[in-house]
Amino acid sequence: MNKLDPQGAIRNEVSQIGFPNGPGTRAGGTCHCRHCGSPLSETFVDLGMSPLVQSFVQVDRLDEMEPYFPLHVMVCSDCRLVQLRDYVSPAEIFCEYAYFSSYSPSWVEHARLYCEMIARRLGLHENSRVVEIAANDGYLLQHFLPLGIPVLGIEPAANVADAARAKGIPIVGEFFGLELAQQLVAEGRPADLIIGNNVFAHVPDLNDFVAGLKRLLAPEGVVTLEFPHLERLMVENQFDTIYHEHFSYFSLLTAQRVVRHHGLDVFDVEELPTHGGSLRIYLTHADSSAHARAPRVDMVLERERHAGFEGRVAYTRFGERVRQSKRNLLSALIALKNENKCIAGYGAPGKGNTLLNYCGIGTDFLDFTVDRNPYKHGLYTPGMHIPILPVEMIDEMKPDYLLILPWNLKSEIMEQMKHIADWGGRFIVPIPEVEIIDPRGPARP
């Protein structure tokens, strides 16, 4: 497999640049569903044009042109998969990646608790094999090492893969798909547990990816996939979780439909608070009787049906709510700037860059933003060119307001930064609706 070509996608190279013959691509002005191949005509939400959210800009390139791509999200009228067209390939996004999972203590703790839970639940031991797809910097697999459970990470981004290797985690530096799964099985390395945390949404060739899961999984093995739940995205107005590296957005209904097509089935599901509300689904071979189906699977499916996820109206209402949220946030920021308040950002996450670019929030609103990840220091946010500084600059500059861009970590951030109350500082949380929070007292709208 070509390491720079996701899921063996040399065969799809023509479709990646906008010509026919591939789901999720344009053919004479028409795009097709990346799962079922049906023509896409229904809009979910249109966030306009945006740069790649992890394409941070170096100071000597601020005057250069940045590529912008549409953030026009469609919904398939047949299988109801919500999706972006694949205007860019994962090779362009992930081969050098600015997101290091280990810089969020709460996310590392989430991973540790999962590892301990799943090891007990599946009875994993020294002869088991765990494979994580999109292993990032080893934030998760490191917790299996003290348990004596063999692990293998798959991570195409060279910079974060090196960080995982430094922790003693073996890494295959390629994109995952059927071809790599066949290679690993041929080497005698089928997996008793396959983990995919926040990777399911990141693959344009969805069918190839799930076929790879099926091929790599041992006969009685289990796959767990975590991904933001489309239901929570809609209910909580989480439009900023839409960006080009997220090709698909899943309800349980659509996720089940996709995996069943490839001979896997969902036997359990957990609803998690991570990333604003996620699902963790448990998969096994459809013909396996090793794992009984939990009642909560059908409970979530029925709730989604009741919310209209098999129809059309539930999807079409989302766009207007997003537009109203943009107006509300800009109104709040304009009012504060008219009072000569200093506003800084906290964090430079992908979701934050979607928010900044869609709302047109640049240095006329934010003097700077800060981030715990030193990899981003000295760079500028894509599109809006807001300087990214170390967290210590908050104490030096003492802004009146902190706009929390990774709002899914707001509790963690407000605890870390509660001392801004010493100079009268307040927090702004933009999602689901703009909220100003005083560390010393109750919130005001």
Short mmCIF file of C-alpha atoms in Angstrom, two decimals:
data_model
loop_
_atom_site.label_atom_id
_atom_site.label_comp_id
_atom_site.label_asym_id
_atom_site.label_seq_id
_atom_site.Cartn_x
_atom_site.Cartn_y
_atom_site.Cartn_z
CA MET A 1 0.00 0.00 0.00
CA ASN A 2 1.15 3.51 -0.75
CA LYS A 3 1.44 5.19 2.65
CA LEU A 4 0.29 8.50 1.23
CA ASP A 5 -2.79 7.00 -0.40
CA PRO A 6 -5.65 6.17 1.99
CA GLN A 7 -7.35 2.78 1.87
CA GLY A 8 -5.43 1.78 -1.24
CA ALA A 9 -7.15 4.66 -2.97
CA ILE A 10 -4.93 4.82 -6.04
CA ARG A 11 -7.87 3.17 -7.76
CA ASN A 12 -10.02 6.15 -6.71
CA GLU A 13 -7.55 8.89 -7.63
CA VAL A 14 -9.67 10.12 -10.52
CA SER A 15 -12.75 10.48 -8.33
CA GLN A 16 -10.78 12.33 -5.65
CA ILE A 17 -10.22 15.26 -8.00
CA GLY A 18 -13.83 15.63 -8.97
CA PHE A 19 -14.51 13.21 -11.82
CA PRO A 20 -17.02 10.34 -11.95
CA ASN A 21 -16.86 6.72 -10.81
CA GLY A 22 -16.76 7.00 -7.02
CA PRO A 23 -19.30 7.43 -4.20
CA GLY A 24 -18.95 10.78 -2.46
CA THR A 25 -17.58 12.47 -5.57
CA ARG A 26 -18.92 14.65 -8.34
CA ALA A 27 -19.98 13.27 -11.69
CA GLY A 28 -21.18 15.95 -14.09
CA GLY A 29 -22.25 18.16 -11.17
CA THR A 30 -23.79 15.30 -9.18
CA CYS A 31 -22.30 13.78 -6.06
CA HIS A 32 -23.09 10.35 -4.74
CA CYS A 33 -23.43 8.81 -1.29
CA ARG A 34 -20.18 7.26 -0.13
CA HIS A 35 -22.05 4.28 1.30
CA CYS A 36 -24.95 3.38 -1.01
CA GLY A 37 -24.00 5.35 -4.13
CA SER A 38 -27.33 7.20 -4.45
CA PRO A 39 -27.25 10.76 -5.88
CA LEU A 40 -27.10 13.43 -3.17
CA SER A 41 -29.47 16.37 -3.48
CA GLU A 42 -30.61 17.23 0.09
CA THR A 43 -28.68 19.86 2.07
CA PHE A 44 -28.11 19.32 5.78
CA VAL A 45 -26.22 22.59 6.40
CA ASP A 46 -24.03 24.88 4.31
CA LEU A 47 -21.19 26.56 6.24
CA GLY A 48 -19.72 28.23 3.19
CA MET A 49 -16.05 28.03 2.21
CA SER A 50 -13.38 27.13 4.74
CA PRO A 51 -9.69 26.16 4.86
CA LEU A 52 -8.61 22.83 6.31
CA VAL A 53 -8.97 23.26 10.06
CA GLN A 54 -5.58 21.76 10.95
CA SER A 55 -3.66 23.71 8.28
CA PHE A 56 -2.07 26.17 10.70
CA VAL A 57 -0.12 28.97 9.04
CA GLN A 58 3.53 29.87 9.63
CA VAL A 59 4.36 33.54 10.03
CA ASP A 60 6.36 33.68 6.77
CA ARG A 61 3.36 32.34 4.83
CA LEU A 62 0.70 34.72 6.07
CA ASP A 63 0.66 36.56 2.75
CA GLU A 64 0.27 33.39 0.68
CA MET A 65 -3.01 32.11 -0.69
CA GLU A 66 -4.76 29.40 1.33
CA PRO A 67 -6.95 26.76 -0.30
CA TYR A 68 -10.60 26.95 0.70
CA PHE A 69 -13.13 24.18 0.18
CA PRO A 70 -16.91 24.05 0.61
CA LEU A 71 -18.38 22.94 3.92
CA HIS A 72 -21.68 21.99 2.31
CA VAL A 73 -23.05 18.96 4.14
CA MET A 74 -25.52 16.68 2.38
CA VAL A 75 -27.83 13.92 3.59
CA CYS A 76 -28.54 10.81 1.52
CA SER A 77 -32.24 10.44 0.73
CA ASP A 78 -31.89 6.64 0.74
CA CYS A 79 -29.58 5.51 3.57
CA ARG A 80 -29.71 8.84 5.49
CA LEU A 81 -25.95 9.13 5.85
CA VAL A 82 -24.98 12.76 6.54
CA GLN A 83 -21.77 13.55 4.68
CA LEU A 84 -19.36 15.97 3.07
CA ARG A 85 -18.03 15.48 -0.41
CA ASP A 86 -14.39 14.38 -0.36
CA TYR A 87 -12.86 17.55 -1.78
CA VAL A 88 -9.55 16.62 -0.17
CA SER A 89 -7.99 13.26 0.58
CA PRO A 90 -6.94 12.06 4.03
CA ALA A 91 -3.35 12.07 2.78
CA GLU A 92 -3.57 15.86 2.51
CA ILE A 93 -5.04 16.16 6.01
CA PHE A 94 -3.42 13.52 8.17
CA CYS A 95 0.15 12.87 7.02
CA GLU A 96 1.40 15.73 9.21
CA TYR A 97 -1.15 16.34 11.94
CA ALA A 98 -1.34 19.07 14.57
CA TYR A 99 -3.66 17.25 16.99
CA PHE A 100 -1.98 15.36 19.85
CA SER A 101 -4.54 13.56 22.01
CA SER A 102 -2.35 13.50 25.10
CA TYR A 103 -2.66 17.27 25.65
CA SER A 104 -6.16 16.77 27.04
CA PRO A 105 -5.93 15.16 30.51
CA SER A 106 -9.65 14.37 30.52
CA TRP A 107 -9.36 12.55 27.18
CA VAL A 108 -6.38 10.52 28.40
CA GLU A 109 -8.35 9.58 31.51
CA HIS A 110 -11.31 8.60 29.33
CA ALA A 111 -8.96 6.30 27.41
CA ARG A 112 -7.51 4.77 30.58
CA LEU A 113 -10.94 3.94 31.98
CA TYR A 114 -11.96 2.40 28.67
CA CYS A 115 -8.87 0.18 28.54
CA GLU A 116 -9.45 -1.14 32.06
CA MET A 117 -13.14 -1.72 31.36
CA ILE A 118 -12.73 -3.48 28.02
CA ALA A 119 -9.88 -5.67 29.28
CA ARG A 120 -12.18 -6.95 32.06
CA ARG A 121 -15.25 -7.26 29.86
CA LEU A 122 -13.52 -9.27 27.13
CA GLY A 123 -11.09 -11.10 29.40
CA LEU A 124 -8.06 -9.87 27.44
CA HIS A 125 -4.70 -11.38 28.36
CA GLU A 126 -1.11 -11.82 27.21
CA ASN A 127 -2.19 -13.93 24.22
CA SER A 128 -4.81 -11.45 23.02
CA ARG A 129 -4.17 -8.87 20.33
CA VAL A 130 -5.47 -5.28 20.41
CA VAL A 131 -5.30 -3.05 17.35
CA GLU A 132 -6.15 0.65 17.45
CA ILE A 133 -6.86 2.49 14.21
CA ALA A 134 -5.76 6.12 14.33
CA ALA A 135 -3.64 5.53 17.42
CA ASN A 136 -2.42 9.15 17.43
CA ASP A 137 0.35 9.69 20.01
CA GLY A 138 -0.37 6.54 22.01
CA TYR A 139 -2.77 8.25 24.42
CA LEU A 140 -4.89 5.04 24.61
CA LEU A 141 -2.70 2.02 23.84
CA GLN A 142 -0.20 3.04 26.53
CA HIS A 143 -2.73 1.91 29.13
CA PHE A 144 -2.67 -1.69 27.88
CA LEU A 145 1.10 -1.99 28.33
CA PRO A 146 1.04 -2.35 32.15
CA LEU A 147 -1.67 -5.01 31.72
CA GLY A 148 0.65 -7.14 29.60
CA ILE A 149 -1.74 -7.11 26.61
CA PRO A 150 -0.06 -6.98 23.17
CA VAL A 151 -1.01 -3.93 21.09
CA LEU A 152 -0.53 -2.56 17.61
CA GLY A 153 -1.29 0.99 16.52
CA ILE A 154 -2.14 2.12 13.00
CA GLU A 155 -1.32 5.80 12.49
CA PRO A 156 -0.39 7.43 9.16
CA ALA A 157 0.57 10.84 10.60
CA ALA A 158 4.33 10.56 11.00
CA ASN A 159 4.75 13.21 13.70
CA VAL A 160 2.19 11.79 16.12
CA ALA A 161 3.18 8.20 15.26
CA ASP A 162 6.72 8.97 16.40
CA ALA A 163 5.34 10.18 19.74
CA ALA A 164 3.53 6.83 20.15
CA ARG A 165 6.67 4.85 19.29
CA ALA A 166 8.55 6.79 21.94
CA LYS A 167 6.13 5.28 24.47
CA GLY A 168 7.02 1.76 23.34
CA ILE A 169 3.96 1.23 21.15
CA PRO A 170 4.49 -0.54 17.81
CA ILE A 171 3.00 1.50 14.97
CA VAL A 172 2.14 0.75 11.35
CA GLY A 173 2.41 4.06 9.53
CA GLU A 174 -0.34 3.55 6.98
CA PHE A 175 -4.01 4.30 6.39
CA PHE A 176 -6.35 1.49 7.32
CA GLY A 177 -8.54 -0.36 4.86
CA LEU A 178 -9.16 -3.79 3.39
CA GLU A 179 -5.70 -4.08 1.83
CA LEU A 180 -3.86 -3.46 5.11
CA ALA A 181 -6.27 -5.76 6.98
CA GLN A 182 -5.53 -8.58 4.53
CA GLN A 183 -1.82 -7.97 4.97
CA LEU A 184 -2.04 -8.18 8.77
CA VAL A 185 -4.14 -11.35 8.66
CA ALA A 186 -1.68 -12.94 6.21
CA GLU A 187 1.05 -12.20 8.77
CA GLY A 188 -0.97 -14.06 11.41
CA ARG A 189 -2.13 -10.92 13.23
CA PRO A 190 -5.95 -10.95 13.39
CA ALA A 191 -7.36 -8.80 16.21
CA ASP A 192 -9.37 -9.86 19.24
CA LEU A 193 -10.21 -6.19 19.81
CA ILE A 194 -10.18 -3.41 17.23
CA ILE A 195 -10.52 0.14 18.58
CA GLY A 196 -11.49 3.15 16.51
CA ASN A 197 -11.93 6.35 18.54
CA ASN A 198 -13.01 9.27 16.39
CA VAL A 199 -11.80 7.70 13.15
CA PHE A 200 -15.06 6.31 11.69
CA ALA A 201 -16.05 9.80 10.52
CA HIS A 202 -12.63 10.44 9.00
CA VAL A 203 -12.61 7.93 6.13
CA PRO A 204 -13.95 8.82 2.68
CA ASP A 205 -13.96 5.22 1.44
CA LEU A 206 -16.36 4.06 4.12
CA ASN A 207 -17.10 0.68 2.58
CA ASP A 208 -13.41 -0.19 2.23
CA PHE A 209 -12.82 0.77 5.86
CA VAL A 210 -15.63 -1.40 7.24
CA ALA A 211 -14.64 -4.28 4.97
CA GLY A 212 -11.19 -3.97 6.55
CA LEU A 213 -12.68 -4.21 10.05
CA LYS A 214 -14.53 -7.37 9.02
CA ARG A 215 -11.38 -8.94 7.56
CA LEU A 216 -9.08 -8.11 10.49
CA LEU A 217 -11.47 -9.19 13.24
CA ALA A 218 -10.90 -12.61 14.85
CA PRO A 219 -13.91 -15.00 14.72
CA GLU A 220 -15.16 -14.09 18.21
CA GLY A 221 -13.53 -10.66 18.32
CA VAL A 222 -15.05 -7.26 19.05
CA VAL A 223 -14.78 -3.85 17.41
CA THR A 224 -15.53 -0.69 19.38
CA LEU A 225 -16.01 2.57 17.52
CA GLU A 226 -16.51 5.96 19.17
CA PHE A 227 -17.84 8.87 17.15
CA PRO A 228 -19.84 12.04 17.76
CA HIS A 229 -23.54 11.21 17.76
CA LEU A 230 -25.48 13.01 15.02
CA GLU A 231 -28.44 13.28 17.38
CA ARG A 232 -26.37 15.31 19.87
CA LEU A 233 -24.82 17.39 17.07
CA MET A 234 -28.33 18.43 16.03
CA VAL A 235 -29.91 18.83 19.46
CA GLU A 236 -26.93 20.74 20.89
CA ASN A 237 -26.33 22.81 17.73
CA GLN A 238 -22.76 21.53 17.37
CA PHE A 239 -22.21 22.81 13.84
CA ASP A 240 -18.54 23.54 14.55
CA THR A 241 -17.82 19.79 14.69
CA ILE A 242 -18.25 19.86 10.92
CA TYR A 243 -14.97 20.15 9.03
CA HIS A 244 -13.27 18.58 6.04
CA GLU A 245 -11.56 15.77 7.93
CA HIS A 246 -14.99 14.62 9.13
CA PHE A 247 -16.37 13.08 5.97
CA SER A 248 -19.43 11.43 7.59
CA TYR A 249 -21.76 12.11 10.56
CA PHE A 250 -23.51 9.11 12.08
CA SER A 251 -26.72 8.28 13.81
CA LEU A 252 -26.92 4.76 15.21
CA LEU A 253 -29.41 3.97 12.45
CA THR A 254 -26.94 4.80 9.70
CA ALA A 255 -23.96 3.24 11.48
CA GLN A 256 -25.87 -0.02 11.89
CA ARG A 257 -26.93 0.06 8.25
CA VAL A 258 -23.33 0.52 7.07
CA VAL A 259 -21.75 -2.22 9.20
CA ARG A 260 -24.53 -4.74 8.47
CA HIS A 261 -23.84 -4.33 4.78
CA HIS A 262 -20.38 -5.78 5.44
CA GLY A 263 -21.35 -8.68 7.70
CA LEU A 264 -20.89 -7.00 11.07
CA ASP A 265 -23.60 -6.12 13.58
CA VAL A 266 -24.06 -3.82 16.58
CA PHE A 267 -24.58 -5.76 19.81
CA ASP A 268 -24.17 -2.94 22.33
CA VAL A 269 -24.02 0.85 22.49
CA GLU A 270 -23.02 3.39 25.14
CA GLU A 271 -23.88 7.08 25.14
CA LEU A 272 -20.85 9.08 26.22
CA PRO A 273 -20.37 12.75 27.17
CA THR A 274 -17.15 13.09 25.15
CA HIS A 275 -16.97 15.55 22.24
CA GLY A 276 -20.33 17.00 23.14
CA GLY A 277 -22.07 13.61 23.09
CA SER A 278 -20.72 10.47 21.43
CA LEU A 279 -21.69 6.87 20.83
CA ARG A 280 -19.49 3.90 21.55
CA ILE A 281 -20.78 1.00 19.49
CA TYR A 282 -19.73 -2.61 19.92
CA LEU A 283 -19.54 -4.77 16.79
CA THR A 284 -19.01 -8.43 16.13
CA HIS A 285 -19.43 -10.74 13.16
CA ALA A 286 -23.11 -10.94 12.23
CA ASP A 287 -23.03 -14.74 12.33
CA SER A 288 -21.39 -14.86 15.77
CA SER A 289 -23.39 -15.90 18.83
CA ALA A 290 -20.66 -14.95 21.31
CA HIS A 291 -22.20 -11.61 22.28
CA ALA A 292 -25.88 -11.09 23.10
CA ARG A 293 -27.59 -7.94 21.81
CA ALA A 294 -28.11 -5.41 24.60
CA PRO A 295 -31.61 -3.86 24.96
CA ARG A 296 -30.16 -0.33 24.84
CA VAL A 297 -29.30 -0.77 21.16
CA ASP A 298 -32.98 -0.92 20.24
CA MET A 299 -33.78 1.86 22.73
CA VAL A 300 -31.44 4.29 20.95
CA LEU A 301 -32.63 3.18 17.51
CA GLU A 302 -36.26 3.75 18.47
CA ARG A 303 -35.45 7.19 19.89
CA GLU A 304 -33.78 8.17 16.62
CA ARG A 305 -36.76 6.93 14.62
CA HIS A 306 -39.09 8.92 16.85
CA ALA A 307 -36.92 12.03 16.26
CA GLY A 308 -37.46 11.64 12.52
CA PHE A 309 -34.03 10.39 11.47
CA GLU A 310 -35.55 8.14 8.82
CA GLY A 311 -37.42 11.08 7.27
CA ARG A 312 -36.43 14.46 5.86
CA VAL A 313 -37.76 17.29 8.02
CA ALA A 314 -35.48 16.66 11.02
CA TYR A 315 -32.44 17.32 8.84
CA THR A 316 -33.70 20.36 6.94
CA ARG A 317 -34.49 22.34 10.12
CA PHE A 318 -30.87 22.32 11.29
CA GLY A 319 -29.51 24.94 8.90
CA GLU A 320 -31.64 27.85 10.13
CA ARG A 321 -30.72 27.17 13.75
CA VAL A 322 -27.04 27.36 12.77
CA ARG A 323 -27.51 30.68 11.01
CA GLN A 324 -29.28 32.11 14.06
CA SER A 325 -26.44 30.96 16.33
CA LYS A 326 -23.93 32.78 14.13
CA ARG A 327 -25.92 35.99 14.43
CA ASN A 328 -26.24 35.62 18.20
CA LEU A 329 -22.52 35.01 18.75
CA LEU A 330 -21.49 37.93 16.55
CA SER A 331 -23.97 40.22 18.30
CA ALA A 332 -22.47 39.33 21.69
CA LEU A 333 -18.88 39.85 20.49
CA ILE A 334 -19.72 43.15 18.78
CA ALA A 335 -21.34 44.43 21.97
CA LEU A 336 -18.24 43.55 24.00
CA LYS A 337 -15.82 45.11 21.51
CA ASN A 338 -17.96 48.26 21.47
CA GLU A 339 -17.25 48.40 25.22
CA ASN A 340 -13.51 48.20 24.40
CA LYS A 341 -13.17 44.78 26.02
CA CYS A 342 -10.18 42.55 25.29
CA ILE A 343 -11.21 39.10 24.12
CA ALA A 344 -8.81 36.16 23.74
CA GLY A 345 -9.46 32.64 22.60
CA TYR A 346 -8.68 29.51 24.57
CA GLY A 347 -7.59 26.62 22.38
CA ALA A 348 -6.98 26.16 18.67
CA PRO A 349 -8.98 22.98 17.94
CA GLY A 350 -10.43 21.95 14.61
CA LYS A 351 -13.94 22.81 15.75
CA GLY A 352 -12.75 26.26 16.75
CA ASN A 353 -11.44 26.96 13.28
CA THR A 354 -14.78 25.99 11.74
CA LEU A 355 -16.51 28.38 14.13
CA LEU A 356 -14.07 31.24 13.50
CA ASN A 357 -14.22 30.94 9.73
CA TYR A 358 -17.98 30.45 9.45
CA CYS A 359 -18.67 33.42 11.72
CA GLY A 360 -15.86 35.58 10.33
CA ILE A 361 -14.19 36.03 13.72
CA GLY A 362 -10.67 37.33 13.19
CA THR A 363 -8.27 39.60 15.05
CA ASP A 364 -10.91 42.32 14.98
CA PHE A 365 -12.59 40.24 17.70
CA LEU A 366 -9.88 38.01 19.20
CA ASP A 367 -6.52 39.55 20.05
CA PHE A 368 -4.95 36.08 20.19
CA THR A 369 -5.69 32.53 21.23
CA VAL A 370 -3.69 30.13 23.39
CA ASP A 371 -3.15 26.38 23.31
CA ARG A 372 -1.53 23.80 25.55
CA ASN A 373 0.07 22.08 22.54
CA PRO A 374 3.53 23.62 21.90
CA TYR A 375 3.37 22.26 18.34
CA LYS A 376 0.96 25.12 17.55
CA HIS A 377 2.80 27.96 19.30
CA GLY A 378 3.96 30.70 16.94
CA LEU A 379 1.52 29.59 14.24
CA TYR A 380 -1.68 31.27 13.11
CA THR A 381 -5.16 29.81 12.77
CA PRO A 382 -6.14 28.91 9.21
CA GLY A 383 -8.23 31.49 7.42
CA MET A 384 -8.64 34.01 10.23
CA HIS A 385 -4.89 34.21 11.07
CA ILE A 386 -5.27 34.59 14.82
CA PRO A 387 -1.87 34.15 16.55
CA ILE A 388 -1.55 31.05 18.75
CA LEU A 389 0.42 31.64 21.94
CA PRO A 390 1.31 29.64 25.08
CA VAL A 391 -1.32 29.48 27.82
CA GLU A 392 0.88 31.64 30.05
CA MET A 393 0.00 34.65 27.89
CA ILE A 394 -3.43 34.72 29.52
CA ASP A 395 -1.84 35.71 32.83
CA GLU A 396 0.40 38.25 31.14
CA MET A 397 -2.26 39.94 29.00
CA LYS A 398 -5.21 39.53 31.40
CA PRO A 399 -8.02 39.61 28.81
CA ASP A 400 -11.51 40.56 29.92
CA TYR A 401 -13.04 37.53 28.23
CA LEU A 402 -11.88 34.05 27.16
CA LEU A 403 -13.77 32.50 24.24
CA ILE A 404 -13.56 28.74 24.86
CA LEU A 405 -13.18 27.17 21.44
CA PRO A 406 -12.96 23.51 22.60
CA TRP A 407 -16.29 23.94 24.40
CA ASN A 408 -16.55 20.17 24.90
CA LEU A 409 -13.74 20.62 27.47
CA LYS A 410 -15.24 23.71 29.08
CA SER A 411 -15.42 22.23 32.59
CA GLU A 412 -11.76 21.22 32.47
CA ILE A 413 -10.70 24.59 31.03
CA MET A 414 -12.76 26.71 33.43
CA GLU A 415 -11.27 24.80 36.35
CA GLN A 416 -7.73 25.33 35.01
CA MET A 417 -8.34 29.01 34.32
CA LYS A 418 -10.67 29.99 37.17
CA HIS A 419 -8.05 32.45 38.41
CA ILE A 420 -9.05 34.88 35.63
CA ALA A 421 -11.64 35.98 38.20
CA ASP A 422 -8.73 37.76 39.95
CA TRP A 423 -8.85 40.52 37.32
CA GLY A 424 -12.58 40.23 36.60
CA GLY A 425 -12.20 37.92 33.61
CA ARG A 426 -15.13 35.91 32.26
CA PHE A 427 -15.61 32.96 29.95
CA ILE A 428 -17.61 32.87 26.72
CA VAL A 429 -18.98 29.47 25.67
CA PRO A 430 -20.29 29.61 22.07
CA ILE A 431 -22.09 26.25 21.77
CA PRO A 432 -24.96 25.27 21.93
CA GLU A 433 -25.91 28.93 22.45
CA VAL A 434 -23.64 31.80 23.41
CA GLU A 435 -23.22 32.00 27.18
CA ILE A 436 -21.08 34.30 29.33
CA ILE A 437 -19.87 32.71 32.56
CA ASP A 438 -18.44 34.60 35.51
CA PRO A 439 -16.09 32.34 37.54
CA ARG A 440 -17.34 34.13 40.65
CA GLY A 441 -21.05 33.60 40.11
CA PRO A 442 -23.93 32.52 37.90
CA ALA A 443 -24.00 32.83 34.12
CA ARG A 444 -25.80 35.59 32.31
CA PRO A 445 -27.14 35.30 28.73
#
